[in-house]
Amino acid sequence: MNNCRTKGNAAIAQPSISRLHGGQSKTCQLAFHSSGRTSHHEVSQKQLALYKVVNLLHDNVAIWTMVRNENFFLRLWVEYYSKFVPRRNLFILVDGADSEVPDNLEGCTHIVLPQDDPSPGWDQRRWEFLSSFASSLTQRYDVVIGGDVDEVITVDPEFDQDPIQFILEETTADVIAPFAIDLIHRIDLEDDFDPSRGVLEQRSFGRINTLYSKPCIIRKPVTWSLGQHFSSNPDRELSDKLFLFHLKYLDHGMLIERQRERLQQISNANSQMVNGVAGRGWYRTLDQISNELKVFVDAGPPRDVDMSFRHIHKKLRETWAFDKDEGLWRHATIRRSWTFPIPERFKMLF
């Protein structure tokens, strides 16, 4: 199928896309029409990511996040997800009118909320609010996706190029959890991050962390735990084709600065930390956070892995159970210190 839109007398080429089936890489063709003449240029699936295909944006999907002073990650988040849905379907909740935001939010649904002062239960209340907000979007959209701004959901390029299309066409579950990978700055093997270059162009190693296999793709209302790690829905599907890349450990310098910002958020006007505001990770000192990256070095050279992670999926299915104390469904947390190489086929995703 060749899709072309016309603007005045000029023709605007639209890619004709062949889906990927059975793991076989296909090619696409771009047909350019001028004065009745047509020429065809094959475009590899990797190159396809460079084209913004307006007529393939998914208008029935909403994607949301909540931020405070997250310029780099919010810019990346918008650039990534606007390839798949119209910008108006990107819901950005900004925590406080004094929060800095990047300059690429034009067209997004950008909502500035009054900042909630730190007090015991602050993050729990925030996630109760976000559960209600995302659940309300399911009344108007077929699929709702969202979470922290340093999380990016992809589909394995061996199977598809568009994670949203994959979700719409290849899944039916009301709640879906991608398999989680912490993207790691191997400080012994990699340079400091350059924001002008692609993320996966510069970061080549991940580690397993099932705590971030979050039930973050929903078709019906849910209630999430603090941090969105688990939910009230018993029928969650854990995908072996969708991946959540958690970018917290993307860069040593960024990691330190973000923790400095978090420590300010949980402190009162007298710069004293308020107990019970958020989870334990928010209270780590800058030295403790810095040492987290050294753990990956100490664990030794990266290990080759099978990206299907079958043994991990099996363990998560076997430990899936209802937590009566929390009122949530959850699985075991499997977190490795050793890292593994991200396959080359993922490198063009973001």
Coordinates of C-alpha atoms in Angstrom, one line a residue:
M1 CA 0.0 0.0 0.0
N2 CA 1.4 3.4 -0.9
N3 CA 0.1 6.4 1.1
C4 CA 0.6 9.9 -0.2
R5 CA -0.9 13.1 1.0
T6 CA -1.0 16.2 -1.2
K7 CA -0.5 19.7 0.0
G8 CA -1.4 22.2 -2.7
N9 CA 0.3 20.9 -5.9
A10 CA 3.1 19.1 -4.0
A11 CA 3.0 15.5 -3.1
I12 CA 4.1 14.4 0.3
A13 CA 5.4 10.9 0.4
Q14 CA 4.2 8.5 3.1
P15 CA 6.0 5.2 3.8
S16 CA 4.3 2.0 2.9
I17 CA 5.0 -0.4 5.8
S18 CA 5.3 -4.1 5.8
R19 CA 4.9 -5.7 9.2
L20 CA 7.4 -8.0 10.7
H21 CA 6.3 -11.6 11.0
G22 CA 8.0 -14.6 12.5
G23 CA 11.1 -12.6 13.3
Q24 CA 11.9 -12.1 9.6
S25 CA 13.1 -8.6 8.8
K26 CA 11.1 -7.0 6.0
T27 CA 11.8 -3.8 4.1
C28 CA 9.6 -0.8 3.4
Q29 CA 9.3 1.2 0.3
L30 CA 8.9 5.0 -0.1
A31 CA 7.1 6.0 -3.2
F32 CA 7.8 9.6 -4.4
H33 CA 5.3 11.0 -6.9
S34 CA 6.3 13.9 -9.1
S35 CA 4.8 14.9 -12.5
G36 CA 3.2 11.4 -12.8
R37 CA 6.5 9.6 -12.3
T38 CA 7.2 7.2 -9.5
S39 CA 10.4 5.9 -8.1
H40 CA 10.8 3.4 -5.3
H41 CA 13.5 3.4 -2.6
E42 CA 13.8 0.5 -0.2
V43 CA 14.2 1.6 3.4
S44 CA 15.5 -0.8 6.0
Q45 CA 13.6 -1.2 9.2
K46 CA 16.3 0.6 11.1
Q47 CA 16.0 3.6 8.9
L48 CA 12.2 3.6 9.3
A49 CA 12.6 5.1 12.8
L50 CA 13.8 8.3 11.1
Y51 CA 10.5 8.9 9.3
K52 CA 7.5 10.4 11.1
V53 CA 4.5 8.7 9.6
V54 CA 1.6 11.0 10.4
N55 CA -1.1 8.6 9.1
L56 CA 0.1 5.8 11.3
L57 CA 0.0 7.7 14.6
H58 CA -2.4 5.9 17.0
D59 CA -5.1 8.3 18.1
N60 CA -6.8 5.7 20.4
V61 CA -3.9 5.5 22.8
A62 CA -3.0 7.9 25.6
I63 CA 0.5 8.1 27.2
W64 CA 1.2 10.0 30.4
T65 CA 3.9 10.9 32.9
M66 CA 4.4 13.1 35.9
V67 CA 7.6 15.3 36.3
R68 CA 9.3 17.9 38.3
N69 CA 12.6 19.4 36.9
E70 CA 13.2 16.6 34.5
N71 CA 14.3 18.5 31.4
F72 CA 16.5 15.8 29.8
F73 CA 14.2 12.9 30.4
L74 CA 11.0 14.7 29.5
R75 CA 12.6 15.9 26.2
L76 CA 13.6 12.3 25.4
W77 CA 10.2 11.0 26.5
V78 CA 8.3 13.4 24.1
E79 CA 10.6 12.8 21.2
Y80 CA 10.3 9.0 21.6
Y81 CA 6.5 8.7 22.1
S82 CA 5.5 11.4 19.6
K83 CA 6.7 9.0 16.9
F84 CA 3.7 6.7 17.7
V85 CA 0.8 8.9 19.0
P86 CA -0.3 12.4 18.3
R87 CA 1.3 14.9 20.6
R88 CA -2.1 15.8 22.1
N89 CA -2.3 12.2 23.4
L90 CA 0.8 12.8 25.4
F91 CA -0.3 13.8 28.9
I92 CA 2.4 15.6 30.9
L93 CA 1.6 16.3 34.6
V94 CA 4.0 18.9 35.9
D95 CA 4.4 19.0 39.7
G96 CA 4.5 22.7 40.6
A97 CA 4.4 25.9 38.5
D98 CA 8.1 26.5 39.4
S99 CA 9.2 23.3 37.7
E100 CA 11.5 23.6 34.7
V101 CA 10.3 22.0 31.4
P102 CA 12.0 21.6 28.0
D103 CA 11.0 23.6 25.0
N104 CA 9.7 20.7 22.9
L105 CA 6.2 20.3 24.5
E106 CA 4.3 22.1 21.8
G107 CA 1.1 20.2 21.0
C108 CA 1.3 18.0 24.1
T109 CA -1.4 18.0 26.8
H110 CA 0.6 19.8 29.4
I111 CA -1.0 20.2 32.8
V112 CA 0.6 22.2 35.6
L113 CA -0.5 21.1 39.1
P114 CA 0.1 22.8 42.4
Q115 CA 3.0 21.3 44.2
D116 CA 2.2 19.2 47.3
D117 CA 4.5 20.0 50.2
P118 CA 6.5 17.0 51.5
S119 CA 4.8 15.2 54.4
P120 CA 4.4 11.6 55.5
G121 CA 2.5 9.6 52.8
W122 CA 3.3 12.2 50.0
D123 CA 4.4 9.6 47.4
Q124 CA 1.6 7.2 48.3
R125 CA -1.0 10.0 47.8
R126 CA 0.7 10.9 44.5
W127 CA 0.4 7.3 43.2
E128 CA -3.3 7.1 44.3
F129 CA -3.8 10.3 42.3
L130 CA -2.0 8.8 39.3
S131 CA -4.0 5.6 39.5
S132 CA -7.2 7.6 39.4
F133 CA -5.9 9.8 36.5
A134 CA -4.7 6.9 34.3
S135 CA -7.9 4.9 35.1
S136 CA -10.1 7.8 34.0
L137 CA -8.3 7.9 30.7
T138 CA -9.4 4.3 30.0
Q139 CA -12.9 5.7 29.6
R140 CA -11.9 7.6 26.5
Y141 CA -8.9 5.6 25.1
D142 CA -8.5 2.0 24.1
V143 CA -5.1 1.7 25.7
V144 CA -3.4 3.9 28.4
I145 CA 0.4 3.7 28.9
G146 CA 2.4 5.6 31.5
G147 CA 4.8 5.9 34.4
D148 CA 7.9 7.6 35.5
V149 CA 9.6 9.8 32.8
D150 CA 12.8 7.8 32.9
E151 CA 11.0 4.7 31.6
V152 CA 10.7 3.9 27.9
I153 CA 8.6 1.0 26.5
T154 CA 9.8 -0.7 23.4
V155 CA 9.0 -3.8 21.4
D156 CA 11.8 -6.2 20.4
P157 CA 12.7 -5.0 16.8
E158 CA 12.9 -8.7 15.8
F159 CA 9.1 -8.7 15.9
D160 CA 8.0 -5.1 15.2
Q161 CA 9.1 -1.5 15.0
D162 CA 6.1 0.2 16.6
P163 CA 5.4 -0.8 20.3
I164 CA 2.0 0.8 20.2
Q165 CA 0.9 -1.0 17.1
F166 CA 2.2 -4.2 18.7
I167 CA 0.1 -3.6 21.8
L168 CA -3.0 -2.9 19.9
E169 CA -2.8 -5.8 17.4
E170 CA -0.9 -8.5 19.3
T171 CA -2.3 -8.2 22.9
T172 CA -5.7 -8.4 24.5
A173 CA -5.0 -8.4 28.2
D174 CA -6.5 -5.6 30.3
V175 CA -3.1 -5.1 32.2
I176 CA 0.3 -5.7 30.6
A177 CA 3.7 -5.6 32.1
P178 CA 6.8 -5.3 29.8
F179 CA 10.0 -7.1 30.8
A180 CA 12.2 -4.6 32.6
I181 CA 15.9 -3.8 31.9
D182 CA 17.9 -1.3 33.8
L183 CA 20.1 0.5 31.3
I184 CA 23.5 0.8 33.0
H185 CA 26.4 3.3 32.6
R186 CA 29.3 0.9 32.9
I187 CA 31.7 3.5 34.2
D188 CA 34.7 1.2 33.5
L189 CA 33.8 0.7 29.9
E190 CA 31.8 3.8 28.7
D191 CA 32.3 7.6 28.6
D192 CA 30.1 10.2 30.1
F193 CA 26.7 10.6 28.4
D194 CA 26.5 13.1 25.5
P195 CA 22.9 14.4 25.3
S196 CA 23.3 15.3 21.6
R197 CA 23.6 11.6 20.6
G198 CA 21.2 8.7 20.9
V199 CA 20.9 6.8 24.2
L200 CA 21.5 3.3 22.9
E201 CA 24.2 4.6 20.7
Q202 CA 26.2 5.3 23.9
R203 CA 24.9 2.8 26.4
S204 CA 25.3 -0.9 25.6
F205 CA 24.6 -2.8 28.8
G206 CA 21.6 -3.7 30.9
R207 CA 20.8 -5.7 34.0
I208 CA 17.7 -7.6 35.0
N209 CA 15.5 -5.9 37.5
T210 CA 11.9 -7.3 37.7
L211 CA 10.8 -4.7 40.2
Y212 CA 10.4 -2.4 37.1
S213 CA 8.3 -5.0 35.1
K214 CA 5.5 -2.7 36.0
P215 CA 1.8 -3.2 35.1
C216 CA 1.9 0.1 33.2
I217 CA -0.1 -0.7 30.1
I218 CA -3.8 -0.8 30.9
R219 CA -7.2 -1.2 29.1
K220 CA -9.3 -0.8 32.3
P221 CA -9.0 1.0 35.7
V222 CA -6.4 -0.2 38.1
T223 CA -5.0 0.8 41.5
W224 CA -1.2 0.8 41.6
S225 CA 1.2 0.4 44.5
L226 CA 3.6 3.2 45.4
G227 CA 6.0 3.4 42.5
Q228 CA 3.6 1.5 40.2
H229 CA 5.5 -1.7 40.7
F230 CA 2.3 -3.8 41.3
S231 CA -1.5 -3.4 40.9
S232 CA -4.9 -4.6 42.1
N233 CA -5.5 -6.6 38.9
P234 CA -4.9 -10.4 39.1
D235 CA -4.8 -11.0 35.3
R236 CA -1.7 -9.1 34.4
E237 CA 0.1 -10.4 31.3
L238 CA 3.9 -10.3 31.5
S239 CA 5.1 -9.8 27.9
D240 CA 8.2 -11.4 26.4
K241 CA 8.2 -9.1 23.4
L242 CA 7.8 -5.7 25.1
F243 CA 10.6 -4.2 27.2
L244 CA 10.7 -1.4 29.7
F245 CA 14.1 0.4 29.6
H246 CA 14.6 2.0 33.0
L247 CA 17.1 4.9 32.5
K248 CA 17.9 5.8 36.1
Y249 CA 21.5 4.5 35.7
L250 CA 22.0 6.1 32.3
D251 CA 24.8 8.3 33.5
H252 CA 26.8 8.8 36.7
G253 CA 26.6 12.6 36.6
M254 CA 22.9 12.6 35.9
L255 CA 22.3 10.0 38.6
I256 CA 23.9 12.3 41.2
E257 CA 22.1 15.4 40.2
R258 CA 18.7 13.7 40.1
Q259 CA 19.3 12.3 43.6
R260 CA 20.2 15.8 44.8
E261 CA 16.9 17.0 43.4
R262 CA 15.0 14.2 45.1
L263 CA 16.6 15.0 48.5
Q264 CA 15.4 18.6 48.1
Q265 CA 11.9 17.4 47.3
I266 CA 11.6 15.4 50.5
S267 CA 13.0 18.1 52.7
N268 CA 11.1 20.9 54.4
A269 CA 11.8 24.7 54.3
N270 CA 14.6 24.2 56.9
S271 CA 16.4 21.7 54.6
Q272 CA 15.5 18.8 57.0
M273 CA 14.5 15.5 55.4
V274 CA 10.9 14.6 56.3
N275 CA 10.5 10.9 57.2
G276 CA 7.9 8.8 55.4
V277 CA 7.5 11.1 52.3
A278 CA 8.6 8.5 49.7
G279 CA 10.3 5.1 49.3
R280 CA 13.7 4.2 50.6
G281 CA 15.5 5.1 47.4
W282 CA 14.6 8.8 47.8
Y283 CA 16.6 8.9 51.1
R284 CA 19.9 7.5 49.8
T285 CA 22.9 9.8 50.2
L286 CA 24.9 11.0 47.2
D287 CA 27.7 8.7 48.1
Q288 CA 25.4 5.7 48.3
I289 CA 23.9 6.5 44.9
S290 CA 27.3 6.9 43.4
N291 CA 28.4 3.5 44.8
E292 CA 25.4 1.8 43.0
L293 CA 27.2 2.1 39.7
K294 CA 30.4 0.6 41.2
V295 CA 28.5 -2.6 42.0
F296 CA 28.1 -3.3 38.3
V297 CA 31.8 -3.0 37.8
D298 CA 32.6 -5.3 40.7
A299 CA 30.2 -7.9 39.3
G300 CA 32.6 -8.6 36.5
P301 CA 32.5 -8.5 32.7
P302 CA 29.2 -8.4 30.9
R303 CA 27.6 -11.8 30.3
D304 CA 25.8 -12.9 27.1
V305 CA 22.1 -13.7 27.6
D306 CA 19.1 -15.0 25.7
M307 CA 16.8 -12.0 25.5
S308 CA 13.8 -14.2 25.9
F309 CA 14.7 -14.5 29.6
R310 CA 12.6 -17.7 29.8
H311 CA 13.9 -18.7 33.2
I312 CA 13.0 -15.3 34.7
H313 CA 9.5 -15.4 33.2
K314 CA 9.0 -18.8 34.6
K315 CA 10.0 -17.6 38.1
L316 CA 7.7 -14.6 37.9
R317 CA 4.7 -16.8 36.9
E318 CA 5.4 -19.2 39.7
T319 CA 5.6 -16.5 42.3
W320 CA 2.5 -14.5 41.1
A321 CA 0.3 -14.2 44.2
F322 CA -2.1 -11.9 46.1
D323 CA -0.5 -9.9 48.9
K324 CA -3.2 -9.6 51.6
D325 CA -1.4 -7.0 53.6
E326 CA -1.0 -4.7 50.6
G327 CA -4.2 -5.7 48.7
L328 CA -2.1 -6.1 45.5
W329 CA -1.0 -8.8 43.1
R330 CA 2.8 -9.1 42.9
H331 CA 5.6 -11.4 41.9
A332 CA 9.2 -12.0 43.1
T333 CA 11.8 -9.3 42.7
I334 CA 14.8 -10.6 40.8
R335 CA 17.6 -8.1 40.6
R336 CA 21.0 -9.0 39.2
S337 CA 24.3 -7.1 39.8
W338 CA 25.9 -8.5 36.6
T339 CA 25.2 -6.8 33.3
F340 CA 24.7 -8.1 29.7
P341 CA 25.1 -6.5 26.3
I342 CA 22.0 -4.9 24.7
P343 CA 21.7 -6.6 21.2
E344 CA 22.6 -4.5 18.2
R345 CA 19.1 -4.6 16.8
F346 CA 17.9 -2.3 19.6
K347 CA 20.4 0.4 19.0
M348 CA 18.2 2.6 16.7
L349 CA 15.2 2.6 19.0
F350 CA 16.1 5.8 21.0

